[in-house]
Structure formats: structure tokens, C-alpha cells
Amino acid sequence: MLKPGSTIGILGGGQLGRMLAIEGARLGYRCVGYAPEGDNVAAEVCADFFVARWDDTAALAAFAAQCDAITYEFENVPLSVFDTLPVEPVFPPRKALEVAQDRLAEKRFVEGLGGRPALHAAIDSRADLDDAVERIGTPGILKTRREGYDGKGQWRIASAHDAESVQLSGGPAIYEGFVDFGAEFSVILVRGQDGDVRFWESARNVHRDGILATSSLPAGEAIAGQVEETHALAKLVADALDYVGVLTLEFFATTNGPVFNEMAPRVHNSGHWTIEGAVTSQFANHMRAVAGLPLGDTATVAETVTMTNLIGKDSASAQTLLGEPDTHLHLYGKKQARAGRKMGHVTRLTRRTGSGQS
């Protein structure tokens, strides 16, 4: 258990790191960040921040020298960083990144635990793609196996003709058949160092142009009926990885049961509603887990919750939303609004009768 005044390092400088650092400070910890050059909005709320390349071993050593524990805010931190960091512990564990950084490895890992992903195939050549399209069928989606998020690194294939026109980049890819689903949802859990696992209520997610637009509660009957099965699978994943921190698994709700989409070994955009909508937010519980503290209650405190991402210029007039009842605005401090960029989010609550107004 980290004593108050200890330092927690955060790899990555985006909005997730920013919100983690805020919660770390509330728990009495000093947070130090590390990320390559960029719009590192987490730096504004960290006690210290290192701007250096991922392969700068001297900078990594200086960063680690300040840290009593280290975590990360996104899953594309190069694994080589963990080979050079001269400090333990790092939470979540390296194994979680190894699995999550490769979409094919991720699907095979979850399949091995009894999960059911979409039909898929590894793509390393034009012949592989042609065979996958013939075997799995269309429509489908071609994705890079590594990196890519918010719709980046993905190409929809509506027909065999579309597949012929795709220019393969030369890197490993994966082809997935489309899933006929009624809704999308996330399972978000936190696992402590003692193995204690707690779940937040699953929200219904709506995406636009490959980017999460809204997460809302209650999620509806189609999702509610599949939560028990997905919770069981998510716990198997967390236990198999000896996981510590917040873990997110995304699913499609179908008439034949839940279909696994992908996992994220970190706090997640679809869990932002927990800041105001749950007793303990995903950010607070992640930092509790990293510090070895008891986990907090994850119960929902409102009758309804809707989290809406503010993307691009949507954030320009966001402050006017504060005039609405029980509405909570989070702007991430990013300097330039551009299409597809998450600039902030707003959460609207309907309180349970007698619970009062925040």
C-alpha cells in the first residue's frame, strides 16, 4: 500500500492520464507523467512531466527514479519501455499490453477462455484477404492488427470488389465479418492487488464514424440479459492476466448472445459517466488499485445517465450546457479542435427520487 505523498508515474499524456492524475492528487499522491512531444494535456495537472521519446532510456530512468509505482493511460506504449523501466511495480501488468496490442492475439486469448469473437482471419498478403473474404463473406472490416483507434486503421469491405481495391500496407492485419447486433456495450471492471473484482453497470454505447458518441444507462433489456455472461468472461480475463487496475471489454449484444469485440487494459471512454454517475469513478478506483488501497463502491447513483463526447468543434459552445439541470462538463484542455478529436465530454443525470441535486 502506497503511503500518502508517494509518487505514481503515468505513461501517456492524454485526457485519460489527466483524469487519473486528478484522482491521484485527491488520494494524496504526487503524479508524474511521461510522453513524447505532443498536446500533453495531462502535464497541466501533474507535479512533473517528462517529454521524451519512448526509446530515450536516460529520460525513462529519470522518470522512473521519481516513481513508487507506474501505470499507463493507453495501450500503445511500446513494450520495449517496460524492458528499460528500472522500477516495479507497473500496473496493469505487461502481459495485458502484449495481448491487447495485437487484435489477433487478443481474440485468440479471449477465445481460449470461452469468449466468442466475430469470425476473423489473419491477413498477411493479398491471397490471405481474398481467401478470408471468400470464406467469411462480406460485408466485413479489415483492420490493422496493431495500433489504430477511434475508427483509424480500419477499412469497410462491402463486396469482393471492394477487397480487390484495398491497398494493403504491408503490415499484419485482420479481417472480421460483420456482426448483426442490436446494441453495443462495455463491461468495465476493476481488480485490486488482492484479487478483489468489482464491476460498474454496463452502458449502451453508440458510435458514429467509428468514434464513441454516447454511453447511456439504463442500457436496456437486450444488454441487461447478457451482462451476467460477459461479467463471468471479463473476470476470467482479469484473473488469467493477474490484472491490477481498470479493464474494459467491449461486446455486441446479439440474438445469439454476446460477441466479444475488443479489450482495453485501461480506463475507458465509455466509463467516463462514472465520475458523477457512480459512487466511485473508474479513475479513482484505478488509482486505488495501483496504490494497493481498498476498492470503492461501483454502484450507480442516478436513475438515468447519458455521457456525450464533445468531438471537434462540438466543444466550442459547450459551456452553455452548464445551464441544464444536473449536467457536468469536462473539457480536456486540448489546444486545437479538429474533426474526430475528442475535446471533452458532458454527463447528464436524472437523480433517484430523494437523492438530491449535486
mmCIF file of C-alpha atoms in Angstrom:
data_model
loop_
_atom_site.group_PDB
_atom_site.id
_atom_site.type_symbol
_atom_site.label_atom_id
_atom_site.label_comp_id
_atom_site.label_asym_id
_atom_site.label_seq_id
_atom_site.Cartn_x
_atom_site.Cartn_y
_atom_site.Cartn_z
ATOM 1 C CA MET A 1 0.000 0.000 0.000
ATOM 2 C CA LEU A 2 1.475 3.325 -1.070
ATOM 3 C CA LYS A 3 1.662 5.908 1.673
ATOM 4 C CA PRO A 4 0.270 9.420 1.070
ATOM 5 C CA GLY A 5 2.923 11.542 -0.605
ATOM 6 C CA SER A 6 4.193 8.643 -2.735
ATOM 7 C CA THR A 7 4.606 9.182 -6.460
ATOM 8 C CA ILE A 8 2.653 7.375 -9.178
ATOM 9 C CA GLY A 9 4.037 7.585 -12.703
ATOM 10 C CA ILE A 10 1.676 7.745 -15.682
ATOM 11 C CA LEU A 11 2.858 6.754 -19.149
ATOM 12 C CA GLY A 12 0.978 8.853 -21.708
ATOM 13 C CA GLY A 13 -0.112 12.470 -21.713
ATOM 14 C CA GLY A 14 -3.721 12.478 -22.944
ATOM 15 C CA GLN A 15 -7.056 13.115 -21.270
ATOM 16 C CA LEU A 16 -7.144 9.735 -19.555
ATOM 17 C CA GLY A 17 -3.813 10.492 -17.903
ATOM 18 C CA ARG A 18 -5.133 13.911 -16.961
ATOM 19 C CA MET A 19 -8.156 12.421 -15.180
ATOM 20 C CA LEU A 20 -6.021 9.765 -13.487
ATOM 21 C CA ALA A 21 -3.652 12.426 -12.158
ATOM 22 C CA ILE A 22 -6.562 14.448 -10.771
ATOM 23 C CA GLU A 23 -7.805 11.410 -8.836
ATOM 24 C CA GLY A 24 -4.282 10.568 -7.703
ATOM 25 C CA ALA A 25 -3.956 14.029 -6.202
ATOM 26 C CA ARG A 26 -7.276 13.615 -4.391
ATOM 27 C CA LEU A 27 -5.871 10.473 -2.781
ATOM 28 C CA GLY A 28 -2.780 12.356 -1.643
ATOM 29 C CA TYR A 29 -0.361 11.109 -4.280
ATOM 30 C CA ARG A 30 2.086 13.001 -6.435
ATOM 31 C CA CYS A 31 1.670 12.119 -10.125
ATOM 32 C CA VAL A 32 4.434 12.348 -12.715
ATOM 33 C CA GLY A 33 3.791 11.896 -16.445
ATOM 34 C CA TYR A 34 5.866 10.751 -19.415
ATOM 35 C CA ALA A 35 5.035 11.014 -23.107
ATOM 36 C CA PRO A 36 6.593 12.008 -26.432
ATOM 37 C CA GLU A 37 6.154 15.549 -27.685
ATOM 38 C CA GLY A 38 2.548 16.485 -28.403
ATOM 39 C CA ASP A 39 -0.522 18.097 -26.887
ATOM 40 C CA ASN A 40 0.081 16.532 -23.486
ATOM 41 C CA VAL A 41 -2.911 17.836 -21.550
ATOM 42 C CA ALA A 42 -2.055 15.626 -18.572
ATOM 43 C CA ALA A 43 1.029 17.781 -17.949
ATOM 44 C CA GLU A 44 -1.178 20.605 -16.684
ATOM 45 C CA VAL A 45 -2.253 18.579 -13.640
ATOM 46 C CA CYS A 46 0.903 16.542 -12.950
ATOM 47 C CA ALA A 47 3.549 17.528 -10.404
ATOM 48 C CA ASP A 48 6.206 16.863 -13.040
ATOM 49 C CA PHE A 49 6.133 15.772 -16.662
ATOM 50 C CA PHE A 50 8.799 14.308 -18.930
ATOM 51 C CA VAL A 51 8.557 14.997 -22.657
ATOM 52 C CA ALA A 52 10.803 12.467 -24.363
ATOM 53 C CA ARG A 53 10.793 9.655 -26.890
ATOM 54 C CA TRP A 54 9.760 6.163 -25.863
ATOM 55 C CA ASP A 55 13.289 4.933 -26.642
ATOM 56 C CA ASP A 56 15.057 7.578 -24.525
ATOM 57 C CA THR A 57 16.434 5.303 -21.822
ATOM 58 C CA ALA A 58 18.020 8.141 -19.849
ATOM 59 C CA ALA A 59 14.729 10.059 -19.662
ATOM 60 C CA LEU A 60 12.841 6.888 -18.731
ATOM 61 C CA ALA A 61 15.342 6.224 -15.948
ATOM 62 C CA ALA A 62 14.946 9.773 -14.618
ATOM 63 C CA PHE A 63 11.160 9.420 -14.740
ATOM 64 C CA ALA A 64 11.194 6.037 -13.003
ATOM 65 C CA ALA A 65 13.553 7.323 -10.303
ATOM 66 C CA GLN A 66 10.710 9.521 -9.030
ATOM 67 C CA CYS A 67 8.074 6.765 -9.048
ATOM 68 C CA ASP A 68 6.904 4.337 -6.406
ATOM 69 C CA ALA A 69 4.507 2.698 -8.883
ATOM 70 C CA ILE A 70 3.754 3.193 -12.579
ATOM 71 C CA THR A 71 0.610 2.892 -14.679
ATOM 72 C CA TYR A 72 -0.345 3.839 -18.247
ATOM 73 C CA GLU A 73 -3.244 5.590 -19.918
ATOM 74 C CA PHE A 74 -3.265 3.920 -23.344
ATOM 75 C CA GLU A 75 -2.376 0.522 -24.747
ATOM 76 C CA ASN A 76 0.091 1.572 -27.440
ATOM 77 C CA VAL A 77 3.025 2.201 -25.124
ATOM 78 C CA PRO A 78 5.864 0.203 -26.762
ATOM 79 C CA LEU A 79 6.667 -2.982 -24.862
ATOM 80 C CA SER A 80 10.342 -2.011 -25.058
ATOM 81 C CA VAL A 81 9.588 0.704 -22.492
ATOM 82 C CA PHE A 82 8.880 -1.972 -19.897
ATOM 83 C CA ASP A 83 12.200 -3.653 -20.652
ATOM 84 C CA THR A 84 14.065 -0.484 -19.691
ATOM 85 C CA LEU A 85 11.995 0.846 -16.784
ATOM 86 C CA PRO A 86 14.115 0.257 -13.670
ATOM 87 C CA VAL A 87 11.154 0.274 -11.289
ATOM 88 C CA GLU A 88 8.442 -2.106 -10.131
ATOM 89 C CA PRO A 89 5.553 -2.393 -9.908
ATOM 90 C CA VAL A 90 3.877 -1.460 -13.194
ATOM 91 C CA PHE A 91 0.094 -1.875 -13.238
ATOM 92 C CA PRO A 92 -1.696 -3.240 -15.244
ATOM 93 C CA PRO A 93 0.885 -5.961 -15.969
ATOM 94 C CA ARG A 94 2.938 -6.180 -19.141
ATOM 95 C CA LYS A 95 1.049 -9.304 -20.248
ATOM 96 C CA ALA A 96 -2.148 -7.258 -20.615
ATOM 97 C CA LEU A 97 -0.410 -4.976 -23.118
ATOM 98 C CA GLU A 98 1.065 -7.903 -25.036
ATOM 99 C CA VAL A 99 -2.426 -9.290 -25.550
ATOM 100 C CA ALA A 100 -4.253 -6.010 -26.212
ATOM 101 C CA GLN A 101 -1.723 -4.578 -28.669
ATOM 102 C CA ASP A 102 -2.431 -7.278 -31.272
ATOM 103 C CA ARG A 103 -6.061 -7.723 -32.345
ATOM 104 C CA LEU A 104 -5.468 -11.307 -33.438
ATOM 105 C CA ALA A 105 -3.709 -12.294 -30.199
ATOM 106 C CA GLU A 106 -6.493 -10.565 -28.262
ATOM 107 C CA LYS A 107 -9.231 -12.575 -29.976
ATOM 108 C CA ARG A 108 -7.375 -15.856 -29.576
ATOM 109 C CA PHE A 109 -6.744 -15.133 -25.891
ATOM 110 C CA VAL A 110 -10.419 -14.455 -25.207
ATOM 111 C CA GLU A 111 -11.474 -17.466 -27.304
ATOM 112 C CA GLY A 112 -9.226 -19.616 -25.138
ATOM 113 C CA LEU A 113 -11.232 -18.526 -22.113
ATOM 114 C CA GLY A 114 -14.566 -19.355 -23.726
ATOM 115 C CA GLY A 115 -15.384 -15.981 -25.306
ATOM 116 C CA ARG A 116 -16.908 -15.649 -28.763
ATOM 117 C CA PRO A 117 -15.468 -13.026 -31.135
ATOM 118 C CA ALA A 118 -16.636 -12.293 -34.654
ATOM 119 C CA LEU A 119 -15.483 -14.621 -37.437
ATOM 120 C CA HIS A 120 -11.988 -13.466 -38.332
ATOM 121 C CA ALA A 121 -8.791 -14.320 -40.156
ATOM 122 C CA ALA A 122 -5.167 -13.185 -40.077
ATOM 123 C CA ILE A 123 -4.187 -11.170 -43.165
ATOM 124 C CA ASP A 124 -0.545 -11.053 -44.229
ATOM 125 C CA SER A 125 -0.986 -10.987 -48.005
ATOM 126 C CA ARG A 126 -3.422 -10.324 -50.819
ATOM 127 C CA ALA A 127 -4.074 -14.071 -51.051
ATOM 128 C CA ASP A 128 -4.987 -14.129 -47.341
ATOM 129 C CA LEU A 129 -7.515 -11.346 -47.838
ATOM 130 C CA ASP A 130 -9.078 -12.967 -50.896
ATOM 131 C CA ASP A 131 -9.384 -16.262 -49.021
ATOM 132 C CA ALA A 132 -10.871 -14.583 -45.937
ATOM 133 C CA VAL A 133 -13.478 -12.698 -47.960
ATOM 134 C CA GLU A 134 -14.482 -15.910 -49.736
ATOM 135 C CA ARG A 135 -14.615 -17.963 -46.524
ATOM 136 C CA ILE A 136 -16.108 -15.416 -44.087
ATOM 137 C CA GLY A 137 -18.051 -13.401 -46.646
ATOM 138 C CA THR A 138 -18.971 -9.740 -46.899
ATOM 139 C CA PRO A 139 -19.660 -7.248 -45.554
ATOM 140 C CA GLY A 140 -16.636 -7.200 -43.291
ATOM 141 C CA ILE A 141 -13.933 -4.944 -41.974
ATOM 142 C CA LEU A 142 -10.191 -5.014 -42.472
ATOM 143 C CA LYS A 143 -8.182 -3.713 -39.505
ATOM 144 C CA THR A 144 -4.532 -3.264 -38.741
ATOM 145 C CA ARG A 145 -3.562 -5.746 -36.048
ATOM 146 C CA ARG A 146 -1.604 -3.119 -34.144
ATOM 147 C CA GLU A 147 -2.459 0.440 -33.171
ATOM 148 C CA GLY A 148 -5.421 2.222 -34.672
ATOM 149 C CA TYR A 149 -8.320 3.523 -32.590
ATOM 150 C CA ASP A 150 -11.500 5.592 -32.999
ATOM 151 C CA GLY A 151 -12.007 4.134 -36.457
ATOM 152 C CA LYS A 152 -8.416 4.687 -37.604
ATOM 153 C CA GLY A 153 -6.638 1.807 -39.336
ATOM 154 C CA GLN A 154 -9.936 0.250 -40.472
ATOM 155 C CA TRP A 155 -11.493 -0.279 -43.906
ATOM 156 C CA ARG A 156 -15.035 -1.460 -44.570
ATOM 157 C CA ILE A 157 -15.363 -4.080 -47.271
ATOM 158 C CA ALA A 158 -18.865 -4.354 -48.711
ATOM 159 C CA SER A 159 -18.067 -6.795 -51.510
ATOM 160 C CA ALA A 160 -15.312 -8.870 -53.048
ATOM 161 C CA HIS A 161 -14.779 -5.986 -55.469
ATOM 162 C CA ASP A 162 -14.003 -3.677 -52.542
ATOM 163 C CA ALA A 163 -11.433 -6.180 -51.301
ATOM 164 C CA GLU A 164 -9.688 -6.098 -54.667
ATOM 165 C CA SER A 165 -9.293 -2.321 -54.459
ATOM 166 C CA VAL A 166 -7.859 -2.238 -50.909
ATOM 167 C CA GLN A 167 -4.198 -1.267 -50.818
ATOM 168 C CA LEU A 168 -2.562 -3.455 -48.186
ATOM 169 C CA SER A 169 0.018 -1.526 -46.181
ATOM 170 C CA GLY A 170 2.325 -4.493 -45.775
ATOM 171 C CA GLY A 171 1.800 -4.718 -42.034
ATOM 172 C CA PRO A 172 -0.137 -7.510 -40.319
ATOM 173 C CA ALA A 173 -3.916 -7.118 -40.483
ATOM 174 C CA ILE A 174 -7.087 -8.949 -39.520
ATOM 175 C CA TYR A 175 -10.341 -9.383 -41.423
ATOM 176 C CA GLU A 176 -13.553 -9.594 -39.403
ATOM 177 C CA GLY A 177 -17.003 -10.495 -40.588
ATOM 178 C CA PHE A 178 -19.756 -8.032 -39.694
ATOM 179 C CA VAL A 179 -21.819 -8.862 -36.631
ATOM 180 C CA ASP A 180 -25.603 -8.476 -36.774
ATOM 181 C CA PHE A 181 -26.118 -6.845 -33.400
ATOM 182 C CA GLY A 182 -28.864 -4.988 -31.592
ATOM 183 C CA ALA A 183 -26.618 -2.907 -29.355
ATOM 184 C CA GLU A 184 -23.037 -2.321 -28.277
ATOM 185 C CA PHE A 185 -21.940 -2.252 -24.652
ATOM 186 C CA SER A 186 -18.904 -2.234 -22.398
ATOM 187 C CA VAL A 187 -18.037 -4.317 -19.383
ATOM 188 C CA ILE A 188 -15.766 -2.292 -17.119
ATOM 189 C CA LEU A 189 -14.238 -3.837 -14.024
ATOM 190 C CA VAL A 190 -11.542 -3.003 -11.522
ATOM 191 C CA ARG A 191 -9.316 -5.629 -9.932
ATOM 192 C CA GLY A 192 -7.275 -4.902 -6.845
ATOM 193 C CA GLN A 193 -3.889 -6.258 -5.889
ATOM 194 C CA ASP A 194 -5.654 -8.696 -3.559
ATOM 195 C CA GLY A 195 -7.772 -10.103 -6.417
ATOM 196 C CA ASP A 196 -10.961 -8.260 -5.418
ATOM 197 C CA VAL A 197 -13.045 -7.623 -8.577
ATOM 198 C CA ARG A 198 -15.853 -5.091 -8.919
ATOM 199 C CA PHE A 199 -17.984 -4.136 -11.927
ATOM 200 C CA TRP A 200 -19.702 -0.931 -12.943
ATOM 201 C CA GLU A 201 -23.107 -1.095 -14.570
ATOM 202 C CA SER A 202 -22.805 -1.677 -18.320
ATOM 203 C CA ALA A 203 -23.742 1.265 -20.522
ATOM 204 C CA ARG A 204 -25.221 1.169 -24.022
ATOM 205 C CA ASN A 205 -22.680 2.625 -26.451
ATOM 206 C CA VAL A 206 -23.473 4.388 -29.721
ATOM 207 C CA HIS A 207 -20.685 5.054 -32.216
ATOM 208 C CA ARG A 208 -20.595 7.485 -35.105
ATOM 209 C CA ASP A 209 -17.852 7.289 -37.753
ATOM 210 C CA GLY A 210 -16.016 4.764 -35.601
ATOM 211 C CA ILE A 211 -15.907 7.085 -32.572
ATOM 212 C CA LEU A 212 -17.910 6.660 -29.382
ATOM 213 C CA ALA A 213 -20.690 9.265 -29.383
ATOM 214 C CA THR A 214 -22.739 8.376 -26.282
ATOM 215 C CA SER A 215 -22.822 5.940 -23.381
ATOM 216 C CA SER A 216 -26.133 5.704 -21.558
ATOM 217 C CA LEU A 217 -27.862 3.981 -18.643
ATOM 218 C CA PRO A 218 -30.037 2.065 -18.237
ATOM 219 C CA ALA A 219 -28.724 0.069 -21.155
ATOM 220 C CA GLY A 220 -31.944 -1.779 -21.990
ATOM 221 C CA GLU A 221 -33.166 -5.359 -21.787
ATOM 222 C CA ALA A 222 -31.110 -6.710 -24.693
ATOM 223 C CA ILE A 223 -27.905 -5.777 -22.884
ATOM 224 C CA ALA A 224 -29.124 -6.491 -19.351
ATOM 225 C CA GLY A 225 -29.853 -10.088 -20.320
ATOM 226 C CA GLN A 226 -26.226 -10.626 -21.400
ATOM 227 C CA VAL A 227 -24.408 -8.909 -18.562
ATOM 228 C CA GLU A 228 -24.032 -11.992 -16.346
ATOM 229 C CA GLU A 229 -22.300 -13.977 -19.093
ATOM 230 C CA THR A 230 -19.977 -11.119 -20.037
ATOM 231 C CA HIS A 231 -19.092 -10.422 -16.405
ATOM 232 C CA ALA A 232 -18.043 -14.038 -15.988
ATOM 233 C CA LEU A 233 -15.826 -13.846 -19.088
ATOM 234 C CA ALA A 234 -14.311 -10.499 -18.076
ATOM 235 C CA LYS A 235 -13.389 -11.897 -14.657
ATOM 236 C CA LEU A 236 -11.716 -14.889 -16.310
ATOM 237 C CA VAL A 237 -9.693 -12.462 -18.453
ATOM 238 C CA ALA A 238 -8.671 -10.358 -15.454
ATOM 239 C CA ASP A 239 -7.710 -13.373 -13.347
ATOM 240 C CA ALA A 240 -5.769 -15.002 -16.191
ATOM 241 C CA LEU A 241 -3.720 -11.820 -16.604
ATOM 242 C CA ASP A 242 -3.289 -11.351 -12.830
ATOM 243 C CA TYR A 243 -4.666 -7.932 -13.631
ATOM 244 C CA VAL A 244 -4.479 -4.836 -11.409
ATOM 245 C CA GLY A 245 -6.483 -1.712 -12.311
ATOM 246 C CA VAL A 246 -9.436 -0.965 -14.593
ATOM 247 C CA LEU A 247 -10.070 -3.320 -17.515
ATOM 248 C CA THR A 248 -12.623 -2.817 -20.297
ATOM 249 C CA LEU A 249 -14.117 -5.389 -22.647
ATOM 250 C CA GLU A 250 -16.446 -4.295 -25.452
ATOM 251 C CA PHE A 251 -19.269 -6.507 -26.721
ATOM 252 C CA PHE A 252 -22.012 -6.686 -29.326
ATOM 253 C CA ALA A 253 -25.394 -7.790 -27.991
ATOM 254 C CA THR A 254 -26.903 -10.236 -30.499
ATOM 255 C CA THR A 255 -29.899 -12.559 -30.534
ATOM 256 C CA ASN A 256 -27.446 -15.445 -30.103
ATOM 257 C CA GLY A 257 -25.682 -13.931 -27.120
ATOM 258 C CA PRO A 258 -22.754 -11.553 -26.602
ATOM 259 C CA VAL A 259 -19.986 -11.311 -29.189
ATOM 260 C CA PHE A 260 -16.610 -10.055 -27.976
ATOM 261 C CA ASN A 261 -15.220 -7.078 -29.890
ATOM 262 C CA GLU A 262 -12.062 -5.856 -28.186
ATOM 263 C CA MET A 263 -10.440 -5.130 -24.838
ATOM 264 C CA ALA A 264 -8.619 -2.135 -23.415
ATOM 265 C CA PRO A 265 -6.228 -2.559 -20.466
ATOM 266 C CA ARG A 266 -7.008 0.875 -19.048
ATOM 267 C CA VAL A 267 -9.720 3.291 -18.049
ATOM 268 C CA HIS A 268 -12.108 3.771 -20.948
ATOM 269 C CA ASN A 269 -14.120 6.478 -22.695
ATOM 270 C CA SER A 270 -17.353 4.525 -22.138
ATOM 271 C CA GLY A 271 -16.715 4.715 -18.392
ATOM 272 C CA HIS A 272 -16.472 8.497 -18.141
ATOM 273 C CA TRP A 273 -20.047 8.567 -16.843
ATOM 274 C CA THR A 274 -18.784 7.020 -13.588
ATOM 275 C CA ILE A 275 -17.218 10.314 -12.471
ATOM 276 C CA GLU A 276 -20.616 11.690 -11.483
ATOM 277 C CA GLY A 277 -22.800 8.640 -12.046
ATOM 278 C CA ALA A 278 -21.199 6.111 -9.688
ATOM 279 C CA VAL A 279 -20.183 6.106 -6.038
ATOM 280 C CA THR A 280 -16.543 5.623 -7.082
ATOM 281 C CA SER A 281 -15.363 6.527 -10.581
ATOM 282 C CA GLN A 282 -13.219 4.330 -12.816
ATOM 283 C CA PHE A 283 -10.354 6.808 -12.392
ATOM 284 C CA ALA A 284 -10.495 6.790 -8.592
ATOM 285 C CA ASN A 285 -10.686 3.002 -8.437
ATOM 286 C CA HIS A 286 -7.844 2.567 -10.922
ATOM 287 C CA MET A 287 -5.572 4.710 -8.766
ATOM 288 C CA ARG A 288 -6.746 2.879 -5.653
ATOM 289 C CA ALA A 289 -5.792 -0.423 -7.271
ATOM 290 C CA VAL A 290 -2.379 0.843 -8.400
ATOM 291 C CA ALA A 291 -1.705 2.139 -4.877
ATOM 292 C CA GLY A 292 -2.874 -1.077 -3.217
ATOM 293 C CA LEU A 293 -5.808 0.606 -1.479
ATOM 294 C CA PRO A 294 -9.251 -0.929 -0.853
ATOM 295 C CA LEU A 295 -11.549 -0.589 -3.855
ATOM 296 C CA GLY A 296 -14.547 1.720 -3.750
ATOM 297 C CA ASP A 297 -18.242 1.036 -4.306
ATOM 298 C CA THR A 298 -19.104 0.945 -8.022
ATOM 299 C CA ALA A 299 -22.891 1.327 -7.653
ATOM 300 C CA THR A 300 -24.758 3.734 -9.943
ATOM 301 C CA VAL A 301 -26.205 6.745 -8.103
ATOM 302 C CA ALA A 302 -28.700 8.007 -10.703
ATOM 303 C CA GLU A 303 -31.865 6.806 -12.377
ATOM 304 C CA THR A 304 -30.519 7.670 -15.828
ATOM 305 C CA VAL A 305 -27.082 8.696 -17.070
ATOM 306 C CA THR A 306 -26.012 9.904 -20.508
ATOM 307 C CA MET A 307 -22.397 10.685 -21.352
ATOM 308 C CA THR A 308 -21.883 12.512 -24.661
ATOM 309 C CA ASN A 309 -18.471 13.037 -26.219
ATOM 310 C CA LEU A 310 -17.652 16.525 -27.449
ATOM 311 C CA ILE A 311 -15.852 15.912 -30.721
ATOM 312 C CA GLY A 312 -14.097 18.547 -32.793
ATOM 313 C CA LYS A 313 -15.931 21.863 -32.830
ATOM 314 C CA ASP A 314 -18.772 20.432 -30.702
ATOM 315 C CA SER A 315 -16.846 21.795 -27.722
ATOM 316 C CA ALA A 316 -16.946 25.426 -28.901
ATOM 317 C CA SER A 317 -20.204 26.288 -27.137
ATOM 318 C CA ALA A 318 -20.082 23.521 -24.527
ATOM 319 C CA GLN A 319 -20.103 25.888 -21.555
ATOM 320 C CA THR A 320 -23.703 26.844 -22.339
ATOM 321 C CA LEU A 321 -24.684 23.279 -21.386
ATOM 322 C CA LEU A 322 -23.964 24.085 -17.760
ATOM 323 C CA GLY A 323 -27.317 25.855 -17.553
ATOM 324 C CA GLU A 324 -29.067 22.492 -17.829
ATOM 325 C CA PRO A 325 -30.077 20.626 -14.639
ATOM 326 C CA ASP A 326 -27.565 18.101 -13.255
ATOM 327 C CA THR A 327 -25.202 18.492 -16.201
ATOM 328 C CA HIS A 328 -21.446 18.062 -15.771
ATOM 329 C CA LEU A 329 -18.896 19.363 -18.267
ATOM 330 C CA HIS A 330 -15.352 18.069 -18.693
ATOM 331 C CA LEU A 331 -13.081 19.883 -21.148
ATOM 332 C CA TYR A 332 -9.670 18.317 -21.672
ATOM 333 C CA GLY A 333 -7.637 21.464 -22.339
ATOM 334 C CA LYS A 334 -6.663 20.495 -25.880
ATOM 335 C CA LYS A 335 -5.451 23.453 -27.893
ATOM 336 C CA GLN A 336 -6.785 22.598 -31.344
ATOM 337 C CA ALA A 337 -10.229 21.263 -32.234
ATOM 338 C CA ARG A 338 -10.269 19.145 -35.363
ATOM 339 C CA ALA A 339 -12.620 16.626 -36.900
ATOM 340 C CA GLY A 340 -12.710 13.362 -34.983
ATOM 341 C CA ARG A 341 -10.793 14.684 -31.977
ATOM 342 C CA LYS A 342 -12.271 14.221 -28.507
ATOM 343 C CA MET A 343 -12.195 17.623 -26.845
ATOM 344 C CA GLY A 344 -14.268 16.786 -23.787
ATOM 345 C CA HIS A 345 -17.471 15.176 -22.610
ATOM 346 C CA VAL A 346 -20.692 16.110 -20.858
ATOM 347 C CA THR A 347 -22.646 13.892 -18.477
ATOM 348 C CA ARG A 348 -26.334 14.383 -17.731
ATOM 349 C CA LEU A 349 -28.010 12.673 -14.777
ATOM 350 C CA THR A 350 -31.540 12.090 -13.593
ATOM 351 C CA ARG A 351 -31.285 11.538 -9.868
ATOM 352 C CA ARG A 352 -33.197 8.885 -7.986
ATOM 353 C CA THR A 353 -36.112 10.276 -6.002
ATOM 354 C CA GLY A 354 -34.933 11.772 -2.757
ATOM 355 C CA SER A 355 -31.222 11.711 -3.674
ATOM 356 C CA GLY A 356 -30.951 15.465 -4.080
ATOM 357 C CA GLN A 357 -29.181 17.613 -6.661
ATOM 358 C CA SER A 358 -25.415 17.872 -6.977
#
